[in-house]
Short mmCIF file of C-alpha atoms in Angstrom, two decimals:
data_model
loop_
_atom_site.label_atom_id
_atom_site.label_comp_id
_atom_site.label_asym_id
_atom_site.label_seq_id
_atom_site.Cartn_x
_atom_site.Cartn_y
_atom_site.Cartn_z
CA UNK A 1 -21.66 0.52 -31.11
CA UNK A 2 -23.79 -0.51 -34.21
CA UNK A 3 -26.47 2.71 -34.00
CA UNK A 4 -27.10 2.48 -29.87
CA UNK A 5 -26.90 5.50 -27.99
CA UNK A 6 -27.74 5.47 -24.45
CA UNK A 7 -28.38 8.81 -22.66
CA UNK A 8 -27.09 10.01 -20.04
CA UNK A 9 -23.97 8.28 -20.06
CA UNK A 10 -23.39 9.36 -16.51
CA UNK A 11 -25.81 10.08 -13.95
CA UNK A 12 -25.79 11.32 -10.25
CA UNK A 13 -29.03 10.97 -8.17
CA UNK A 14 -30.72 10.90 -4.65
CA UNK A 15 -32.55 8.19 -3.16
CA UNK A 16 -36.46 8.45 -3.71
CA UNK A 17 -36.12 10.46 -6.84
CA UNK A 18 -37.16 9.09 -9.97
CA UNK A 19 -34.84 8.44 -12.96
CA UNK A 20 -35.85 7.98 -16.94
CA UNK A 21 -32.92 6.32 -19.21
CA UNK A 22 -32.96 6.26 -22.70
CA UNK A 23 -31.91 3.83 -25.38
CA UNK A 24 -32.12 5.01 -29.18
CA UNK A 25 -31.08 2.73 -32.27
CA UNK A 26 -30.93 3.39 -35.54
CA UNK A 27 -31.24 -0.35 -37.13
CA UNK A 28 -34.67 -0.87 -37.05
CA UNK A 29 -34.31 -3.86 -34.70
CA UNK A 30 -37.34 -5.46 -33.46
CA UNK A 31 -35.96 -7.03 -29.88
CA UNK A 32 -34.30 -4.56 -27.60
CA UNK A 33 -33.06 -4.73 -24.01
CA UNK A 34 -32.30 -3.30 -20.62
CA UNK A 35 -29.25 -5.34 -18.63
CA UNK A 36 -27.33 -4.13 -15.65
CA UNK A 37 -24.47 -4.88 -14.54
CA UNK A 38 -22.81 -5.08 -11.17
CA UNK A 39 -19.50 -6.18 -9.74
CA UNK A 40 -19.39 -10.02 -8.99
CA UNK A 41 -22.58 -11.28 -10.90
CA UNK A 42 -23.15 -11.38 -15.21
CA UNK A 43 -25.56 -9.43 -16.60
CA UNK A 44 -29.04 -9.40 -15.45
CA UNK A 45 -31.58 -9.25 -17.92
CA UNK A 46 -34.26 -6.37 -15.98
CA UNK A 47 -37.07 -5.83 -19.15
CA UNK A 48 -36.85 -6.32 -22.71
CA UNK A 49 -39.54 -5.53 -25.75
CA UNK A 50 -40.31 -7.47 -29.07
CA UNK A 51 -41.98 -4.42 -30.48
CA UNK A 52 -43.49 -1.46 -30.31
CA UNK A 53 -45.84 -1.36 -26.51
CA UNK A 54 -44.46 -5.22 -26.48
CA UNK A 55 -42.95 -5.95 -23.69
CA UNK A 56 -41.63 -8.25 -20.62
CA UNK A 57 -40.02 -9.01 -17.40
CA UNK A 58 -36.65 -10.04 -16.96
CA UNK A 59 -35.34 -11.68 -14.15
CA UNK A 60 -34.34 -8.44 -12.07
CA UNK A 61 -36.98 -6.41 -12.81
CA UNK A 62 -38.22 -5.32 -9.12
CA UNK A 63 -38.54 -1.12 -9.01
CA UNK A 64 -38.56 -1.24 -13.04
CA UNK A 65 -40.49 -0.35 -16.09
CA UNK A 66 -39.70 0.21 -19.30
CA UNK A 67 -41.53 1.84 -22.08
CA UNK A 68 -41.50 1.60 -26.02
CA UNK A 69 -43.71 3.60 -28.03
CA UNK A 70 -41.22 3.86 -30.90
CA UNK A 71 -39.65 1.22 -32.57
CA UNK A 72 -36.19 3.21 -32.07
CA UNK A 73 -36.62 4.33 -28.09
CA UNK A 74 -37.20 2.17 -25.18
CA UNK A 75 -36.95 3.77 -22.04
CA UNK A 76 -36.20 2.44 -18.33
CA UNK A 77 -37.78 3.90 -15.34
CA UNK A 78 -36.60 3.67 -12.15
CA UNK A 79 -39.85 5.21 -10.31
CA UNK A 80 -38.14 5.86 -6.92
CA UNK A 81 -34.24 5.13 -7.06
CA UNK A 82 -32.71 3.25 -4.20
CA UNK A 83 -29.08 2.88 -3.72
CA UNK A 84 -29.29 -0.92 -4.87
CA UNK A 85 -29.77 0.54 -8.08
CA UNK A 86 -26.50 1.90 -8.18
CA UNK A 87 -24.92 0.15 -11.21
CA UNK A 88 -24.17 0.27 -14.90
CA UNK A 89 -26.94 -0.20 -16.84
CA UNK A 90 -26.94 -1.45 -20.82
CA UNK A 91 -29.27 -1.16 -23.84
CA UNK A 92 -29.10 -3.77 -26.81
CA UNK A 93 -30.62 -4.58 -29.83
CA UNK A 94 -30.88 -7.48 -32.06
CA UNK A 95 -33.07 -8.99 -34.97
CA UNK A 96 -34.35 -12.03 -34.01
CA UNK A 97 -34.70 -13.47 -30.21
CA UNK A 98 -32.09 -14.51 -27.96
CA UNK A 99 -32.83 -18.30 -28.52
CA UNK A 100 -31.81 -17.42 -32.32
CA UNK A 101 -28.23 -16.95 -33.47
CA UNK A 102 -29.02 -13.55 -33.98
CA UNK A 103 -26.52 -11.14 -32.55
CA UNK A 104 -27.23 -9.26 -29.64
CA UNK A 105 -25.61 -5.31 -29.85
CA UNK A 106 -24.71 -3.47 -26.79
CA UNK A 107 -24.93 0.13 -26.32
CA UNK A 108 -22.19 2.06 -24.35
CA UNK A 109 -23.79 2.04 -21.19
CA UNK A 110 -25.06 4.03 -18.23
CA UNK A 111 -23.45 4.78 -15.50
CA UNK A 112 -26.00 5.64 -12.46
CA UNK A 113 -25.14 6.52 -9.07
CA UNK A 114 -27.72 7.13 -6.48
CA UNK A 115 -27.07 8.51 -3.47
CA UNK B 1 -30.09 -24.38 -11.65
CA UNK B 2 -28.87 -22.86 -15.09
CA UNK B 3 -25.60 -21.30 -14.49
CA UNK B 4 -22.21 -20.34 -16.87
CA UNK B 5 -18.88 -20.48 -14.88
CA UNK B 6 -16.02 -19.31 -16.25
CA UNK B 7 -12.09 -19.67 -15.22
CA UNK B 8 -9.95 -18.35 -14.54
CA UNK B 9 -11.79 -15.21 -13.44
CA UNK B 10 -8.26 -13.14 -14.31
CA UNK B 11 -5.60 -13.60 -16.18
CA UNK B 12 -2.01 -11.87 -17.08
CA UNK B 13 0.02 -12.75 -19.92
CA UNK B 14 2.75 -11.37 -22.14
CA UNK B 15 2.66 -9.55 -25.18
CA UNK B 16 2.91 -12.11 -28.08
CA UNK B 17 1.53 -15.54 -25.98
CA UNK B 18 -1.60 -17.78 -26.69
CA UNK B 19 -4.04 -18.26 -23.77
CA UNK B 20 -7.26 -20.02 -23.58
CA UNK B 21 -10.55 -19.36 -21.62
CA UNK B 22 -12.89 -21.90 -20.17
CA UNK B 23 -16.51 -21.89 -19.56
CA UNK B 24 -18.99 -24.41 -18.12
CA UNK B 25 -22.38 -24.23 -18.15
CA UNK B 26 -25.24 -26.36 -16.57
CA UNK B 27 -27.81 -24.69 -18.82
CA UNK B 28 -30.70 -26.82 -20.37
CA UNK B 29 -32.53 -26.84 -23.08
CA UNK B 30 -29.43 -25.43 -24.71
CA UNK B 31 -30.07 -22.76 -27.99
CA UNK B 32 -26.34 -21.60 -28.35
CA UNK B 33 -23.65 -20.49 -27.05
CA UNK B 34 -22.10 -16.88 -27.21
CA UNK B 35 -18.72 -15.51 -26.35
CA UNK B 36 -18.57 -11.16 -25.57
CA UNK B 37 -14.95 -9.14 -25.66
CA UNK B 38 -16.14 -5.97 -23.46
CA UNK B 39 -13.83 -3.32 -23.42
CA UNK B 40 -13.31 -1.42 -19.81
CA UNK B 41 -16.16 1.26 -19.97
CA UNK B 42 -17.87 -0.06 -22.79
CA UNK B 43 -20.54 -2.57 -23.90
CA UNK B 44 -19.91 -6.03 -24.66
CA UNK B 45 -19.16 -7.02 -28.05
CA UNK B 46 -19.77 -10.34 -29.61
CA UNK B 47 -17.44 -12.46 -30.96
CA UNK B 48 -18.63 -15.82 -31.93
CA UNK B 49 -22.06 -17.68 -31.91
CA UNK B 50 -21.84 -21.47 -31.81
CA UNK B 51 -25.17 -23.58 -31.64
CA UNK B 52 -25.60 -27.28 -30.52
CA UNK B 53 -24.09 -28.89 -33.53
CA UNK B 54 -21.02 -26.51 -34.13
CA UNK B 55 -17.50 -27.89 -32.42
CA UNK B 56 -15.41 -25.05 -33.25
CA UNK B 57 -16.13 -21.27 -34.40
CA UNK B 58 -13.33 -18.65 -35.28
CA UNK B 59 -12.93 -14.72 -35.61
CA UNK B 60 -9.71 -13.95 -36.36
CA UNK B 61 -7.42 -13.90 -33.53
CA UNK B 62 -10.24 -15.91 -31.64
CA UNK B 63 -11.08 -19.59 -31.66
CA UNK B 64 -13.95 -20.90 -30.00
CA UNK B 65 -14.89 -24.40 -29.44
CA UNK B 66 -17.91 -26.17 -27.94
CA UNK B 67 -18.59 -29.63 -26.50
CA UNK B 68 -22.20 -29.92 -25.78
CA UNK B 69 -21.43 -33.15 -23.99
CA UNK B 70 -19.61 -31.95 -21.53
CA UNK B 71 -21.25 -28.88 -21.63
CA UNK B 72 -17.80 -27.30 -21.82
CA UNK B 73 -16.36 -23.97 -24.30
CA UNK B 74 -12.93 -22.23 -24.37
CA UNK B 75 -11.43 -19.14 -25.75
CA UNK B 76 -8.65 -19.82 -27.33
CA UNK B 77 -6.94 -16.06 -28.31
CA UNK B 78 -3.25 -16.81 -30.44
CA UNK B 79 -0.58 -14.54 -30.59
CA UNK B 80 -2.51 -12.11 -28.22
CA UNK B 81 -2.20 -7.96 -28.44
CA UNK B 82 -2.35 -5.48 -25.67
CA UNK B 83 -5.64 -4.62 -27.65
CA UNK B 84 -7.08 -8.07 -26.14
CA UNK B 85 -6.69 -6.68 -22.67
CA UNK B 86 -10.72 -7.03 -21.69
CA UNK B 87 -12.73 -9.19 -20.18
CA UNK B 88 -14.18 -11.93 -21.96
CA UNK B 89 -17.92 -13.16 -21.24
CA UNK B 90 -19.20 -16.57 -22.00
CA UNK B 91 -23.06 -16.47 -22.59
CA UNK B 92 -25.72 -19.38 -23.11
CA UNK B 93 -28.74 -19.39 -24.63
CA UNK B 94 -32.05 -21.29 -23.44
CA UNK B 95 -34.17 -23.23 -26.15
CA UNK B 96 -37.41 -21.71 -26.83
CA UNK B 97 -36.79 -18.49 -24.52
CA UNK B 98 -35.94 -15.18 -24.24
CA UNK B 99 -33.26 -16.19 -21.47
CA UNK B 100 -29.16 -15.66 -21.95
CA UNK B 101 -27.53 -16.51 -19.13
CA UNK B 102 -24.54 -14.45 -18.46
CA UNK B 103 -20.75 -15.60 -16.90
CA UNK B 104 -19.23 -13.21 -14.64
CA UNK B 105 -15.94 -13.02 -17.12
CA UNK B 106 -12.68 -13.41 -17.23
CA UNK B 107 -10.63 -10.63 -17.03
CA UNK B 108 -7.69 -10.44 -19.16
CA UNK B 109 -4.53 -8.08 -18.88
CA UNK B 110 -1.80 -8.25 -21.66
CA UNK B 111 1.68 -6.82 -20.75
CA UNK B 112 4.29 -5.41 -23.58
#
């Protein structure tokens, strides 16, 4: 999975509580990005960065925010989890911007249940 | 409204047998276009990258094509593996953004 690691992999939660993931890479990529992805629809970009305390909305990013004070961690907050959020959500990384021919990399995912 | 359709959404075929994947897309400005194997319980992994002026793209077992006329790619997989069991995600970029705009997939099973 090219140097991603997403943590937890799995995660079980109540409504109203709030919920940190965590995306590490080890390429030294400058654009990384938070996706979920739920039955019936693609995947939805919800924030991405272009460097370190750079970053922006994606198009579902409603309940959201992300933090990167590191070019190797971005984080994704879910402040106060609703079961809507219930989904699989995916880190990746890539060199240049989308619009390039870069390639983007995808973590393994994380699998969040809320309750 | 950009948007990347892809058909058939599944697909079974036997051990051995070409198929081919089709996606449509209404997306404009176009940057490129990207097609993603993703594994059941993994992340998607990337394939082949075509931009505006490339027709066809391979990797391997994979063939890509584009017609940026028609707005129109396919997946072409030959002599496919149980490995190729996945779904397969058609993805286009938008010129001069930050935007991919994802196809729900087709799902693929290969049977021995």
């Amino acid at each position: 999975d090219a140097g991603i690691t997403q943590s937890p992999r799995h995660k079980v939660t109540e409504t109203g509580t709030p919920v940190t993931l965590r995306c590490h890479q080890t390429e030294n990529h400058r654009y990384m990005y938070w996706y979920r992805q739920d039955p019936g629809h693609g995947l939805r970009l919800i924030h991405y960065s272009y460097g370190v305390k750079d970053t922006d909305k994606g198009e579902v990013s409603d309940g959201y925010s992300v933090s990167r004070s590191k070019t190797e961690d971005f984080l994704l907050t879910l402040e106060s989890a609703t079961s809507s959020q219930t989904s699989v959500y995916f880190c990746a990384i890539s060199e240049g911007t989308s619009g390039s021919t870069d390639t983007q990399y995808f973590g393994p995912g994380t699998r969040l249940t809320v309750l | 409204k950009n948007q990347v359709e892809q058909s058939p959404q599944s697909l079974i075929i036997l051990e051995g047998k070409n198929c081919t994947l089709q996606c449509n897309y209404t997306v404009s400005p176009f940057s490129n276009l990207r097609w993603y194997k993703q594994d059941t319980g993994r992340g998607p992994v990337s394939l082949t990258i075509m931009t505006f002026s490339e027709n066809t793209k391979s990797n391997g077992r994979y063939t890509a094509t584009l017609d940026a006329d028609t707005k129109q790619s396919s997946l072409h997989i030959t002599a496919s593996q149980l490995s190729d069991s996945a779904s397969y995600i058609c993805v286009v970029s938008v010129y001069n953004t930050d935007k991919l705009i994802f196809g729900t997939g087709t799902r693929l099973q290969v049977f021995p």
